[in-house]
Amino acid sequence: MPGIDECLLEVMRLPGARGASVVDWTSGLALGTIGESPNGDHEATAAETAEVARMTAEQPAFARLSTGGGTERPGEAPSTPVEDVIVTTHDGYHMLRFVETAFDSSVFLHLWLDRSEGNLAFARLRLGELAERLVLA
């Protein structure tokens, strides 16, 4: 099970990967970065992407309601948390993949992928696998 540095190295092996980071969306701090940053500043990018992650994760409109027993309040259906967010630009993709953790699950992987060289479907699947294996200590 890889730690942050090993995970980021694996992410950068994806075709078209330009940069990546592991970010705490509660604080907006980068826990690790590698490669390029879209605006030239990894810390600013972490804070900006954390805003997108926070907005998405906290909105009920993006949670799929399901049925079944869980820890929901009486009269409230359980929801499935957001897995990832994909933002497209004219020359790239930004993928935010939420990482489930033992503590508060406020961490995500951010991948900046070149649109002409990357494969969005493959990158999404691979990022999901890496997020499941990521060990945060």
mmCIF file of C-alpha atoms in Angstrom, residues 42-134:
data_model
loop_
_atom_site.group_PDB
_atom_site.id
_atom_site.type_symbol
_atom_site.label_atom_id
_atom_site.label_comp_id
_atom_site.label_asym_id
_atom_site.label_seq_id
_atom_site.Cartn_x
_atom_site.Cartn_y
_atom_site.Cartn_z
ATOM 1 C CA HIS A 42 1.092 24.127 -6.110
ATOM 2 C CA GLU A 43 -0.194 25.675 -2.862
ATOM 3 C CA ALA A 44 -2.557 28.058 -4.664
ATOM 4 C CA THR A 45 -3.787 25.207 -6.865
ATOM 5 C CA ALA A 46 -4.419 23.085 -3.761
ATOM 6 C CA ALA A 47 -6.487 25.843 -2.167
ATOM 7 C CA GLU A 48 -8.467 26.423 -5.381
ATOM 8 C CA THR A 49 -9.199 22.752 -6.008
ATOM 9 C CA ALA A 50 -10.125 22.308 -2.331
ATOM 10 C CA GLU A 51 -12.884 24.874 -2.842
ATOM 11 C CA VAL A 52 -14.284 22.824 -5.740
ATOM 12 C CA ALA A 53 -14.011 19.593 -3.741
ATOM 13 C CA ARG A 54 -15.675 21.115 -0.687
ATOM 14 C CA MET A 55 -18.511 22.622 -2.730
ATOM 15 C CA THR A 56 -19.148 19.310 -4.454
ATOM 16 C CA ALA A 57 -18.847 17.008 -1.446
ATOM 17 C CA GLU A 58 -21.114 19.097 0.751
ATOM 18 C CA GLN A 59 -24.009 19.444 -1.701
ATOM 19 C CA PRO A 60 -26.924 17.012 -1.372
ATOM 20 C CA ALA A 61 -27.648 17.405 -5.096
ATOM 21 C CA PHE A 62 -24.564 15.325 -5.879
ATOM 22 C CA ALA A 63 -25.300 12.467 -3.475
ATOM 23 C CA ARG A 64 -27.248 9.523 -4.871
ATOM 24 C CA LEU A 65 -30.044 8.560 -2.527
ATOM 25 C CA SER A 66 -30.310 4.847 -1.855
ATOM 26 C CA THR A 67 -32.419 2.542 0.230
ATOM 27 C CA GLY A 68 -31.346 0.154 2.900
ATOM 28 C CA GLY A 69 -30.204 0.078 6.497
ATOM 29 C CA GLY A 70 -27.499 2.429 7.578
ATOM 30 C CA THR A 71 -26.783 5.175 10.049
ATOM 31 C CA GLU A 72 -29.212 7.670 8.539
ATOM 32 C CA ARG A 73 -31.603 9.665 10.711
ATOM 33 C CA PRO A 74 -35.223 8.484 10.935
ATOM 34 C CA GLY A 75 -37.081 9.412 7.752
ATOM 35 C CA GLU A 76 -33.850 10.169 5.884
ATOM 36 C CA ALA A 77 -32.499 8.004 3.087
ATOM 37 C CA PRO A 78 -28.769 7.200 3.137
ATOM 38 C CA SER A 79 -26.607 8.805 0.467
ATOM 39 C CA THR A 80 -23.587 7.682 -1.491
ATOM 40 C CA PRO A 81 -20.657 10.091 -1.265
ATOM 41 C CA VAL A 82 -19.188 11.700 -4.374
ATOM 42 C CA GLU A 83 -16.373 9.600 -5.848
ATOM 43 C CA ASP A 84 -14.756 12.109 -8.163
ATOM 44 C CA VAL A 85 -15.106 15.413 -9.996
ATOM 45 C CA ILE A 86 -13.897 15.996 -13.552
ATOM 46 C CA VAL A 87 -13.388 19.487 -14.941
ATOM 47 C CA THR A 88 -12.525 19.855 -18.622
ATOM 48 C CA THR A 89 -10.658 22.759 -20.208
ATOM 49 C CA HIS A 90 -9.660 23.345 -23.816
ATOM 50 C CA ASP A 91 -6.292 21.655 -23.270
ATOM 51 C CA GLY A 92 -6.696 19.441 -20.231
ATOM 52 C CA TYR A 93 -8.674 17.594 -17.613
ATOM 53 C CA HIS A 94 -8.638 18.082 -13.867
ATOM 54 C CA MET A 95 -9.681 15.044 -11.879
ATOM 55 C CA LEU A 96 -10.407 15.223 -8.171
ATOM 56 C CA ARG A 97 -10.717 11.743 -6.657
ATOM 57 C CA PHE A 98 -11.935 11.594 -3.055
ATOM 58 C CA VAL A 99 -9.993 9.256 -0.761
ATOM 59 C CA GLU A 100 -11.784 7.397 1.987
ATOM 60 C CA THR A 101 -9.784 7.525 5.203
ATOM 61 C CA ALA A 102 -10.149 6.105 8.679
ATOM 62 C CA PHE A 103 -10.417 9.570 10.216
ATOM 63 C CA ASP A 104 -12.591 12.123 8.364
ATOM 64 C CA SER A 105 -12.255 11.472 4.603
ATOM 65 C CA SER A 106 -11.359 15.045 3.750
ATOM 66 C CA VAL A 107 -8.561 14.156 1.339
ATOM 67 C CA PHE A 108 -8.553 13.962 -2.437
ATOM 68 C CA LEU A 109 -6.136 13.263 -5.262
ATOM 69 C CA HIS A 110 -5.883 15.966 -7.936
ATOM 70 C CA LEU A 111 -4.589 14.967 -11.352
ATOM 71 C CA TRP A 112 -3.936 17.486 -14.118
ATOM 72 C CA LEU A 113 -4.047 15.563 -17.389
ATOM 73 C CA ASP A 114 -3.087 16.812 -20.867
ATOM 74 C CA ARG A 115 -6.137 16.496 -23.109
ATOM 75 C CA SER A 116 -4.256 15.497 -26.269
ATOM 76 C CA GLU A 117 -2.026 12.867 -24.636
ATOM 77 C CA GLY A 118 -4.161 11.502 -21.816
ATOM 78 C CA ASN A 119 -6.930 8.944 -21.694
ATOM 79 C CA LEU A 120 -9.623 10.242 -19.357
ATOM 80 C CA ALA A 121 -11.372 6.892 -18.840
ATOM 81 C CA PHE A 122 -8.138 5.042 -18.095
ATOM 82 C CA ALA A 123 -6.898 7.816 -15.798
ATOM 83 C CA ARG A 124 -10.193 7.816 -13.878
ATOM 84 C CA LEU A 125 -10.037 4.062 -13.302
ATOM 85 C CA ARG A 126 -6.372 4.128 -12.306
ATOM 86 C CA LEU A 127 -6.859 7.106 -9.977
ATOM 87 C CA GLY A 128 -9.686 5.222 -8.271
ATOM 88 C CA GLU A 129 -7.436 2.206 -7.725
ATOM 89 C CA LEU A 130 -4.669 4.377 -6.309
ATOM 90 C CA ALA A 131 -7.087 6.212 -3.999
ATOM 91 C CA GLU A 132 -8.264 2.885 -2.562
ATOM 92 C CA ARG A 133 -4.688 1.789 -1.838
ATOM 93 C CA LEU A 134 -3.368 5.119 -0.561
#
